[in-house]
Tab-separated table of C-alpha atoms and ligand atoms in Angstrom:
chain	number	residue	atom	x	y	z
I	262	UNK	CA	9.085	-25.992	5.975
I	263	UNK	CA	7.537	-24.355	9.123
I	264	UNK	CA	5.058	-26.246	11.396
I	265	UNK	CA	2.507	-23.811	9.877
I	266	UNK	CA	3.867	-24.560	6.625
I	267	UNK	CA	3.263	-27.962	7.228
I	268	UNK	CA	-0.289	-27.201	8.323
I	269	UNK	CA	-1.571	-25.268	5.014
I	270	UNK	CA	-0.210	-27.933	2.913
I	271	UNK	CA	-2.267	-30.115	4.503
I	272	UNK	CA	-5.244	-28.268	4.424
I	273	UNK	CA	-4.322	-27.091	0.603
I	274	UNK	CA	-3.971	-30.918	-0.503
I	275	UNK	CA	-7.541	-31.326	1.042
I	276	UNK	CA	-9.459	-28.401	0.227
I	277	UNK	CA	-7.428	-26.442	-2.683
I	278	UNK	CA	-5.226	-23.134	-2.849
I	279	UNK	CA	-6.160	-20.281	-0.680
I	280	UNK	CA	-6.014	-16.697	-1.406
I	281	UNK	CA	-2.674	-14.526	-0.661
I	282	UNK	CA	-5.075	-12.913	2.101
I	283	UNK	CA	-5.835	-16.175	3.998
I	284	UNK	CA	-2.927	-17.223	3.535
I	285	UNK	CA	-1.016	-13.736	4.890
I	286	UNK	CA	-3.672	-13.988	7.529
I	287	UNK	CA	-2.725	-16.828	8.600
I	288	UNK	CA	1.382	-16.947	8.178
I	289	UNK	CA	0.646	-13.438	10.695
I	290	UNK	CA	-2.069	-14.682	13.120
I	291	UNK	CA	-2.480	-17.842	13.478
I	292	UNK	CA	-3.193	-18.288	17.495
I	293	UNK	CA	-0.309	-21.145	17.853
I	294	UNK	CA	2.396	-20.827	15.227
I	295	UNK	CA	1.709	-17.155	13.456
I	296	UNK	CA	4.170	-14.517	13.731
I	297	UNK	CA	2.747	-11.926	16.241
I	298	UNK	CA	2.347	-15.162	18.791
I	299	UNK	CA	5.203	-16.257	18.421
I	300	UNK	CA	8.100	-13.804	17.124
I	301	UNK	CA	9.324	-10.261	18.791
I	302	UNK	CA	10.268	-9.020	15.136
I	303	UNK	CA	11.863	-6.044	16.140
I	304	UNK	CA	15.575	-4.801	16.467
I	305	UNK	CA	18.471	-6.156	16.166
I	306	UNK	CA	17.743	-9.783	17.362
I	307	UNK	CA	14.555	-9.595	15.081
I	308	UNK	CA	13.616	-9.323	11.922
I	309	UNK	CA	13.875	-5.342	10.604
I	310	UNK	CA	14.305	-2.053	12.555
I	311	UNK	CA	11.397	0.945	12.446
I	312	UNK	CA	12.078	4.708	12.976
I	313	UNK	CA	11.106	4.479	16.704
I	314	UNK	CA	14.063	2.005	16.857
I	315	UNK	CA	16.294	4.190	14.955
I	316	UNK	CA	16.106	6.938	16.634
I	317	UNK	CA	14.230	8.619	19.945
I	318	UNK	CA	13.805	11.885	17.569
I	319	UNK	CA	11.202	10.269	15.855
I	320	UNK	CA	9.354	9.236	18.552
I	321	UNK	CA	9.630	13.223	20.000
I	322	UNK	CA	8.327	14.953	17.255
I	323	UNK	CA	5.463	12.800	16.700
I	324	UNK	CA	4.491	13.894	20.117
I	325	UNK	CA	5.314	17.700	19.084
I	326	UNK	CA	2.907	17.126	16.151
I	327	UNK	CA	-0.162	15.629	18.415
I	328	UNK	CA	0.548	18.568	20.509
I	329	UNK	CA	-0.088	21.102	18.067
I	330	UNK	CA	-3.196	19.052	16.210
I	331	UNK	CA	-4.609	19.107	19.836
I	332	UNK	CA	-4.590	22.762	20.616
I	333	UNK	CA	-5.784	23.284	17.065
I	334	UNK	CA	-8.487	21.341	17.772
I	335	UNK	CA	-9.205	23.034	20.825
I	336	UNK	CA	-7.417	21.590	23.774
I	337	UNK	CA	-10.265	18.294	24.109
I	338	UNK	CA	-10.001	17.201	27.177
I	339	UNK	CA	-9.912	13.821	27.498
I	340	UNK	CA	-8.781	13.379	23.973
I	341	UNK	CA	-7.989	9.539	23.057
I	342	UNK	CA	-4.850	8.848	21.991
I	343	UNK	CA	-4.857	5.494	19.724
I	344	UNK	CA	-1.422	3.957	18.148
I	345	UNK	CA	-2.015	1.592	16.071
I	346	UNK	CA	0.550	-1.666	16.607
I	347	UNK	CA	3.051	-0.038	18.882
I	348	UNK	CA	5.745	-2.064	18.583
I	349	UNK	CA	7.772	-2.121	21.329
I	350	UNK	CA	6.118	1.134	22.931
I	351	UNK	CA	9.093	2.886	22.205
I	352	UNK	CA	7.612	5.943	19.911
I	353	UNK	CA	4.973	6.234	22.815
I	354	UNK	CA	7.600	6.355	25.827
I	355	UNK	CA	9.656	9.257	23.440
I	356	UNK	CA	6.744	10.999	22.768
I	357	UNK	CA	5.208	10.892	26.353
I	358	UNK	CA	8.548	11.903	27.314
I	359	UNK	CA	9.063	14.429	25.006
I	360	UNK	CA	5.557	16.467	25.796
I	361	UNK	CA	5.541	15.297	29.641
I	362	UNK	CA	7.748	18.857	30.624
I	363	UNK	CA	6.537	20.951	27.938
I	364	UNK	CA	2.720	20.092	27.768
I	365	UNK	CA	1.420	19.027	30.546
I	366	UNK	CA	-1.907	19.905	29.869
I	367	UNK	CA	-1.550	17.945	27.092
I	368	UNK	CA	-0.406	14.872	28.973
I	369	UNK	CA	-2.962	15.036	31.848
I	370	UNK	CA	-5.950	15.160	28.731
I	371	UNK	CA	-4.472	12.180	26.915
I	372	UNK	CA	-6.266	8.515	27.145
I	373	UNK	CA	-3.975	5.768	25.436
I	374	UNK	CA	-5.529	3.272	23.618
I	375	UNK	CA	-3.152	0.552	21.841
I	376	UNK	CA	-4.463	-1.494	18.857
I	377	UNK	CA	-2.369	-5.301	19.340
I	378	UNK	CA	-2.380	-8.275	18.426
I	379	UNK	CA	0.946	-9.488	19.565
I	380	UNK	CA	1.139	-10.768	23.160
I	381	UNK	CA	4.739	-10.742	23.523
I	382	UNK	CA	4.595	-6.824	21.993
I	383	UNK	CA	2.077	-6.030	24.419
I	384	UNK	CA	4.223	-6.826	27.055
I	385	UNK	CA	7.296	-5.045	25.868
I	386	UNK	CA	4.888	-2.034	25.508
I	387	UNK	CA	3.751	-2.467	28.844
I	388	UNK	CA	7.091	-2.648	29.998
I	389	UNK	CA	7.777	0.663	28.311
I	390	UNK	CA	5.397	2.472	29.695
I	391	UNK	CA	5.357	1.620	33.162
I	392	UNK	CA	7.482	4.119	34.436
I	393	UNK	CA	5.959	6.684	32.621
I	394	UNK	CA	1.826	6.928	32.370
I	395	UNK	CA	-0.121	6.294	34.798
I	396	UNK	CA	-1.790	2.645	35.770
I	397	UNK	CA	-5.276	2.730	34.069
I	398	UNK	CA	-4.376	5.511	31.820
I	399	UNK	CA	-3.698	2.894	29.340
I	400	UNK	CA	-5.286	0.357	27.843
I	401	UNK	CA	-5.120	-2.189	24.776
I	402	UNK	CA	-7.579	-3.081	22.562
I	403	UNK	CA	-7.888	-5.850	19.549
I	404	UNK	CA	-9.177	-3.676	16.957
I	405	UNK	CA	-10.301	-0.144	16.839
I	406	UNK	CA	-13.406	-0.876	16.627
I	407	UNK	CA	-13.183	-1.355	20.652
I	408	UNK	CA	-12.041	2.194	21.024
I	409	UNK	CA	-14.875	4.342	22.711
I	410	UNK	CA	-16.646	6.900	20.739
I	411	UNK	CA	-14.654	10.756	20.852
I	412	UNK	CA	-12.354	13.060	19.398
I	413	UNK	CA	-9.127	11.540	18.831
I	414	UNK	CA	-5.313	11.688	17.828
I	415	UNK	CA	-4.561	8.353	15.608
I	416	UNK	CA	-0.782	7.479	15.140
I	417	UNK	CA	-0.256	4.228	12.842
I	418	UNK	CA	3.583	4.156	11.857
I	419	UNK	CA	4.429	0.740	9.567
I	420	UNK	CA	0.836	-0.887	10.402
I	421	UNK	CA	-0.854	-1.074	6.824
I	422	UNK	CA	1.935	-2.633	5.685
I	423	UNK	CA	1.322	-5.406	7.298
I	424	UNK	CA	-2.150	-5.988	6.785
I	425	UNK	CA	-2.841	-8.808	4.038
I	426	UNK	CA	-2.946	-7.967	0.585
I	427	UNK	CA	-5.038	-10.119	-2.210
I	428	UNK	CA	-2.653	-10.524	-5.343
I	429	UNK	CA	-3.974	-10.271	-9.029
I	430	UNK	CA	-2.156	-11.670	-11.914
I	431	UNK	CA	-2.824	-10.742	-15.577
I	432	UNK	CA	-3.023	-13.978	-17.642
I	433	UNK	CA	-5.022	-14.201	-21.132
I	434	UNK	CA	-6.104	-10.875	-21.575
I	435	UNK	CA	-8.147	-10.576	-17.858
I	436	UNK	CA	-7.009	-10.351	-14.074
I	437	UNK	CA	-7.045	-13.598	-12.185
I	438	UNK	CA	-7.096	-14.269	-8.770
I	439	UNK	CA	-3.163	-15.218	-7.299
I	440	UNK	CA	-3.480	-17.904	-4.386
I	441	UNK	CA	-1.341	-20.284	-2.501
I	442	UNK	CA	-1.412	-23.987	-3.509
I	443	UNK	CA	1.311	-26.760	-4.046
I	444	UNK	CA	4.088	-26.808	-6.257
I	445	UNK	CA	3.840	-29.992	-8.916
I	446	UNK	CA	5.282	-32.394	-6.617
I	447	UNK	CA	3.280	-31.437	-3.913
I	448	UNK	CA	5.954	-30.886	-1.801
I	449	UNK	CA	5.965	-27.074	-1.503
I	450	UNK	CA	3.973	-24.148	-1.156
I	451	UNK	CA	3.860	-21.967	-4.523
I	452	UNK	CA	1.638	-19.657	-6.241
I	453	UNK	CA	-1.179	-20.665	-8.549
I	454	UNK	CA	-3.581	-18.540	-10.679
I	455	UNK	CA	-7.359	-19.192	-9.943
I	456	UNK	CA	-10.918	-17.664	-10.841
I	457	UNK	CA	-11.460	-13.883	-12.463
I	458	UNK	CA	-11.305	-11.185	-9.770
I	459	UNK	CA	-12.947	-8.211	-11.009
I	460	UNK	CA	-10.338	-4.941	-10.374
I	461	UNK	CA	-12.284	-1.875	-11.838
I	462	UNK	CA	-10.947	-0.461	-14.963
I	463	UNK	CA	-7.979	0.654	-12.982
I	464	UNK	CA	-5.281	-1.307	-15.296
I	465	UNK	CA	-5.067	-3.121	-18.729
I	466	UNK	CA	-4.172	-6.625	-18.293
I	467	UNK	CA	-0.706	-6.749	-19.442
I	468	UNK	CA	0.263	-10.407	-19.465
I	469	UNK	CA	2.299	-11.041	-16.336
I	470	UNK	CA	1.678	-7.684	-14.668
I	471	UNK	CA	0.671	-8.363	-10.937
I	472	UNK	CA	-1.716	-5.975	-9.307
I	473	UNK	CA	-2.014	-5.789	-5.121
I	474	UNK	CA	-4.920	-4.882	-2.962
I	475	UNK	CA	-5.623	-4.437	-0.017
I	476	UNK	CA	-9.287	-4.537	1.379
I	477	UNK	CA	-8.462	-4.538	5.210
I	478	UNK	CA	-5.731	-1.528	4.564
I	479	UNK	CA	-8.837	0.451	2.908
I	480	UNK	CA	-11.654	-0.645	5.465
I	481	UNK	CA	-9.403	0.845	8.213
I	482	UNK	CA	-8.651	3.899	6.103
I	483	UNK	CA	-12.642	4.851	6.239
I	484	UNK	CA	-13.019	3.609	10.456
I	485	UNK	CA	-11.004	5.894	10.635
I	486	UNK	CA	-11.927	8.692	8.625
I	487	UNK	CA	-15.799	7.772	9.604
I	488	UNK	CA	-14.722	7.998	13.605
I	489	UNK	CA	-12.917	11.660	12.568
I	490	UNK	CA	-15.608	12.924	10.483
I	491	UNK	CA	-18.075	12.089	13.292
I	492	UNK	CA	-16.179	12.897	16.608
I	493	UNK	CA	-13.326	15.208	15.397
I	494	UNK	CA	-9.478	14.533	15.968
I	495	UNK	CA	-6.665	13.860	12.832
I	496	UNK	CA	-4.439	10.574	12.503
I	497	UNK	CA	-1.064	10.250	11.223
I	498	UNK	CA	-0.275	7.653	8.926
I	499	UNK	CA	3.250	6.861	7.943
I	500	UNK	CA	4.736	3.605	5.997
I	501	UNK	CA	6.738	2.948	3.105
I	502	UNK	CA	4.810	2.716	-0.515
I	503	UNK	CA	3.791	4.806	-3.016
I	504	UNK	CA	1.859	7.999	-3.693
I	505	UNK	CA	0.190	6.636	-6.788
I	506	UNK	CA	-1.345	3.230	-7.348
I	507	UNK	CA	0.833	1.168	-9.731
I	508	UNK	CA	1.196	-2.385	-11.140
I	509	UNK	CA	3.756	-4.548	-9.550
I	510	UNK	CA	4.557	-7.220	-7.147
I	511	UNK	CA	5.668	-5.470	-4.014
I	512	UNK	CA	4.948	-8.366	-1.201
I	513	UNK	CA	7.916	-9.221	0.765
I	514	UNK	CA	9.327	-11.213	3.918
I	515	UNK	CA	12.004	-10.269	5.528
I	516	UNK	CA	13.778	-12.560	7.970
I	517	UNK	CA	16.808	-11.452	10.025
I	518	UNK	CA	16.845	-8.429	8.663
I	519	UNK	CA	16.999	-10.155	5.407
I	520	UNK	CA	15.250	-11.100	2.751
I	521	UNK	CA	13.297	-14.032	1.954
I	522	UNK	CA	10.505	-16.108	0.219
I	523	UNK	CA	7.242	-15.623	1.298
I	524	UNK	CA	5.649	-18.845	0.864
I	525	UNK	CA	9.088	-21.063	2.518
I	526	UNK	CA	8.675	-20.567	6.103
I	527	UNK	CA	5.073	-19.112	6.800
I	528	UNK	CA	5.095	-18.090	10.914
I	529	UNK	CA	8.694	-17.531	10.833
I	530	UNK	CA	9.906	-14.715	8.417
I	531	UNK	CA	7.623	-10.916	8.869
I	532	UNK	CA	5.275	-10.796	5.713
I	533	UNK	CA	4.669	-6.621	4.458
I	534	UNK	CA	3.464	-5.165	1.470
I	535	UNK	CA	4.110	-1.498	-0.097
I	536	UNK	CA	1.365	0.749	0.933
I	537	UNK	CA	-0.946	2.277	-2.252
I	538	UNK	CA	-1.995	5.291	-0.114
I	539	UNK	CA	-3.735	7.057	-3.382
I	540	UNK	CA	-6.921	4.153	-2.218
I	541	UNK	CA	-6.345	4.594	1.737
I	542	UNK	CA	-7.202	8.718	0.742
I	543	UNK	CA	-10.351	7.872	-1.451
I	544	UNK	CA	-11.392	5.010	1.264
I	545	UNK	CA	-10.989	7.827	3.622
I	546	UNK	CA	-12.160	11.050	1.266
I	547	UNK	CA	-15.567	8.815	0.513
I	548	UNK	CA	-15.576	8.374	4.544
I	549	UNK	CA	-16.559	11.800	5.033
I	550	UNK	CA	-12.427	13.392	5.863
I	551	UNK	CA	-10.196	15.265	4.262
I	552	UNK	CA	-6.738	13.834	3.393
I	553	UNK	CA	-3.806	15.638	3.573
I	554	UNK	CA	-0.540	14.093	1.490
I	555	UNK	CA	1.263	11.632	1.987
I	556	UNK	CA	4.532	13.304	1.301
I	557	UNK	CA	8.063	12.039	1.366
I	558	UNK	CA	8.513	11.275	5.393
I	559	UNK	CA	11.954	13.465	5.587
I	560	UNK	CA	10.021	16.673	4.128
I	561	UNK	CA	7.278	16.052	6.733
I	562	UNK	CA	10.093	15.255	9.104
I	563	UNK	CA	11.962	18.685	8.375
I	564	UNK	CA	9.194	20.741	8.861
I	565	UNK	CA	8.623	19.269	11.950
I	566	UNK	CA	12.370	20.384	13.122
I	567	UNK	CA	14.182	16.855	12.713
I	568	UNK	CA	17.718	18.723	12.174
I	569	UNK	CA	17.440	21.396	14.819
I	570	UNK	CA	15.861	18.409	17.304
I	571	UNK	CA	18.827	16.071	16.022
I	572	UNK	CA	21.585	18.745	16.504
I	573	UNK	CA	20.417	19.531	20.238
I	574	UNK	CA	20.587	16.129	21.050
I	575	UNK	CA	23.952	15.292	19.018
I	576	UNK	CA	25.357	18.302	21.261
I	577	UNK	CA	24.382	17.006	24.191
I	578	UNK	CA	25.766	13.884	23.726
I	579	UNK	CA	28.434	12.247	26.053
I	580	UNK	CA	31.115	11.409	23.427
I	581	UNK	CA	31.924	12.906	20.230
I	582	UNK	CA	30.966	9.218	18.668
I	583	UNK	CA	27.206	9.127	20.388
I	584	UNK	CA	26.851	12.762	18.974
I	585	UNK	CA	27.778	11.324	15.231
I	586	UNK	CA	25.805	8.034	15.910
I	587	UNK	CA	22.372	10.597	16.901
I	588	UNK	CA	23.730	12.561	13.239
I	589	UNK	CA	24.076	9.209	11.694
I	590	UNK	CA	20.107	8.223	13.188
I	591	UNK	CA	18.431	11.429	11.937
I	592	UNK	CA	20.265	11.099	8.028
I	593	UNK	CA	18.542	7.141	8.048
I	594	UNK	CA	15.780	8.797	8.654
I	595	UNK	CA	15.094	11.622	6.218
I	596	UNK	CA	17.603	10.705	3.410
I	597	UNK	CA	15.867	10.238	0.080
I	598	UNK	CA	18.532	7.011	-0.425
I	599	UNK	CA	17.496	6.134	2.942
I	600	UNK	CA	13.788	6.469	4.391
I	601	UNK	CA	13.381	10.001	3.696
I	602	UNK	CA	11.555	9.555	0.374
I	603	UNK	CA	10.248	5.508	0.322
I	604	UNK	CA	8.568	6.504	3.719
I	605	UNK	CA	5.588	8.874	3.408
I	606	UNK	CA	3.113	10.478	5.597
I	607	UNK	CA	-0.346	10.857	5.188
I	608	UNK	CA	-3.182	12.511	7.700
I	609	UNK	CA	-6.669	11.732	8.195
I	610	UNK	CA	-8.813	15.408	9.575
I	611	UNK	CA	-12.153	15.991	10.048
I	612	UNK	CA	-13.296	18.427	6.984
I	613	UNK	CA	-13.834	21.595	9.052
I	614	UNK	CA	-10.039	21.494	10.730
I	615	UNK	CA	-7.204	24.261	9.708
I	616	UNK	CA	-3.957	22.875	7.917
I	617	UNK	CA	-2.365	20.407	9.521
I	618	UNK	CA	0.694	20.786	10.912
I	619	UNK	CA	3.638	19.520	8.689
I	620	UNK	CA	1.052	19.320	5.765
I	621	UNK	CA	0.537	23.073	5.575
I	622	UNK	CA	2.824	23.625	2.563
I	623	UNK	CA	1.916	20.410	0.425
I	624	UNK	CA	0.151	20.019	-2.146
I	625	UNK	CA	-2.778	17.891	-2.051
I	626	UNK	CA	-1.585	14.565	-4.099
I	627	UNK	CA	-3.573	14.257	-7.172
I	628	UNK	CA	-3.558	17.580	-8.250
Z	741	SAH	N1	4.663	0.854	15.035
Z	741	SAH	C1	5.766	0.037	15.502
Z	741	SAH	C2	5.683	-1.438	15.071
Z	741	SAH	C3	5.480	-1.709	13.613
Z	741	SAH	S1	5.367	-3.445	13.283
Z	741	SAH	C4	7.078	0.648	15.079
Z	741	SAH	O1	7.071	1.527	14.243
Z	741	SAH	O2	8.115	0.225	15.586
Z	741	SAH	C5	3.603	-3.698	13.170
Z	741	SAH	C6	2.886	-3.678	14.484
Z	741	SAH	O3	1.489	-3.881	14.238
Z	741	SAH	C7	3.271	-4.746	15.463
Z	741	SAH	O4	3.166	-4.208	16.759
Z	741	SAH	C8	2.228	-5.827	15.203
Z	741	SAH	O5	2.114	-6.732	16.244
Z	741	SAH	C9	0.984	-4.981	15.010
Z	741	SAH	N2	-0.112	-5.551	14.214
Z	741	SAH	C10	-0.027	-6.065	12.967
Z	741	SAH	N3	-1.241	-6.424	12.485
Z	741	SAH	C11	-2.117	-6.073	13.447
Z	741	SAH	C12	-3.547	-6.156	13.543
Z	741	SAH	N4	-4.279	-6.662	12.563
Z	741	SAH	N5	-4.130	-5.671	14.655
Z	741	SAH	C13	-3.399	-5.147	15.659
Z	741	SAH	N6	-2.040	-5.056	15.637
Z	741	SAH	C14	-1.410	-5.514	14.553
């Protein structure tokens, strides 16, 4: 076990099982031993890899996107430019060096604002962006709730999924409540069932079936949308899940690039759930926005250009094995085996705004 492991047993033996939010929360957070304070979980050393890391394409046409939302909206200038846990800065650096030579204007109206929580990310990003924007044209928040008031381009790619999730479990004919306690011999962290959470008439209980939600996931959904509605702009929200909600246990950890149980090591594996983006649009719909998507990230990713983009670039390569690594980069990306199809993107736009860009040709999910 974990020294935070050791720590919630503790507490559990004293006080009783916690919810799979707290407990998330906490195996995340936690000032001294939680992930984001203590782990860089990216890349190869780390624990998974994120399109950014895969490949700078990614990072470019993001930036092609903002650029067209912006001049749809009018050119704003200063327009805030918010990414939502950036990693290792490394979609930001692409995309500020992507639009640097081709919009400028662009570039010399843009405010960044990072969302962290991660010290030793917030270096890194630092790092990667300090040959690139500007001192004091940057600067990092907690929440986004700290991110003054006006119109705005929002970029969150994998955030939601790793905000905490509650778990329901169907047991006796109603949902209960899944938490965290202590295995029999008290020895281990494992899941227990505990009071009646009330889900809506969303599913039957079907004895066994597990249902996921997640409250903080929503909440952001409408910020956003609410900030959008009020003071214009359109965010871009891409992670893996699924168009539709569904039943089904989806929480994972993933350790060196692996696999593994949630509950064995809290601090020390990356905790992520699938993302039900059918209740970030309503959360965001009922904030006052209009929704457009998600669809399958390598549709959204072709219409941006992603093969013309990758082909350049695999031209231009120095040797005829960097050119197939760049081809090798853009098929991860957009391949429905791959991340083309579990990947989706979604965007946030204030309700009087024309198509946007990459959405155009969608249809709206839940028609
Ligand atoms: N967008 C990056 C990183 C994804 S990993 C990429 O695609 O490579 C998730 C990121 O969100 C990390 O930077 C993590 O530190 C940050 N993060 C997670 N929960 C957060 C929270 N509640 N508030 C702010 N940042 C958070």
């Amino acid at each position: 076990m974990s020294p935070l492991g050791e720590r919630l047993r503790a507490q559990i033996a004293r006080t009783g099982p916690i919810g799979v939010d707290t407990f998330f929360a906490s195996a995340m957070g936690d000032a001294e031993h939680g992930y984001y304070a203590t782990r860089n979980p990216l890349g190869r050393g780390g624990d998974f890899i994120t399109a950014p890391e895969i490949s700078q394409v990614f990072g470019e046409l993001i930036g092609a996107w903002c650029v067209a939302v912006w001049r749809a909206l009018g050119a704003p200038d200063p327009i805030r430019l918010v990414e939502l846990g950036p990693g290792h800065g490394t979609l930001l650096a692409d995309l500020w060096r992507g639009t640097a030579a081709v919009a400028p204007e662009f570039i010399a109206a843009v405010r960044l604002h990072l969302v962290e929580i991660s010290a030793p990310l917030r270096a890194c990003q630092q790092d990667a962006l300090s040959t690139l924007v500007p001192q004091g044209a940057v600067v990092w928040h907690e929440s986004l709730s700290e991110v003054p008031d006006g119109p705005l381009l929002l970029v969150a790619n994998e955030f939601f999924d790793a905000l905490p999730i509650r778990q329901f479990v169907a047991e006796g004919g109603v949902w209960r409540e899944r938490r965290v306690g202590l295995s029999a011999d008290g020895k281990e962290l494992a899941f227990v069932t505990g009071s009646e959470g009330d889900l809506g008439e969303d599913f039957a209980p079907f004895e066994g079936e597990i249902v996921e939600r997640c409250p903080a996931g929503e909440a952001l959904a409408a910020e956003i949308a609410g900030r959008i509605a009020h003071c214009g702009g359109c965010a871009l929200i891409i992670d893996y899940g699924h168009t539709r909600s569904a039943t089904g246990e989806t929480l994972q950890a993933a350790s060196g690039h692996r696999r593994a149980d949630p509950l064995m090591r809290p601090g020390e594996a990356d905790l992520s759930h699938h993302v039900d983006f059918t209740r970030l649009r309503i959360a965001a719909q009922e904030a006052g926005a209009v929704v457009s998507g998600p669809i399958a990230q390598g549709l959204f990713l072709g219409r941006l250009g992603i093969a013309e983009r990758g082909e350049a670039l695999a031209g231009a390569a120095a040797t005829p094995a960097v050119g197939e690594a760049v081809r090798g980069a853009v098929r991860r990306l957009v391949h429905p085996g791959r991340m083309g199809v579990l990947f989706k993107a979604m965007a946030i736009a204030h309700p009087a705004s024309p198509d946007v860009p990459g959405f155009a040709a969608a249809m709206q999910a839940g028609r």
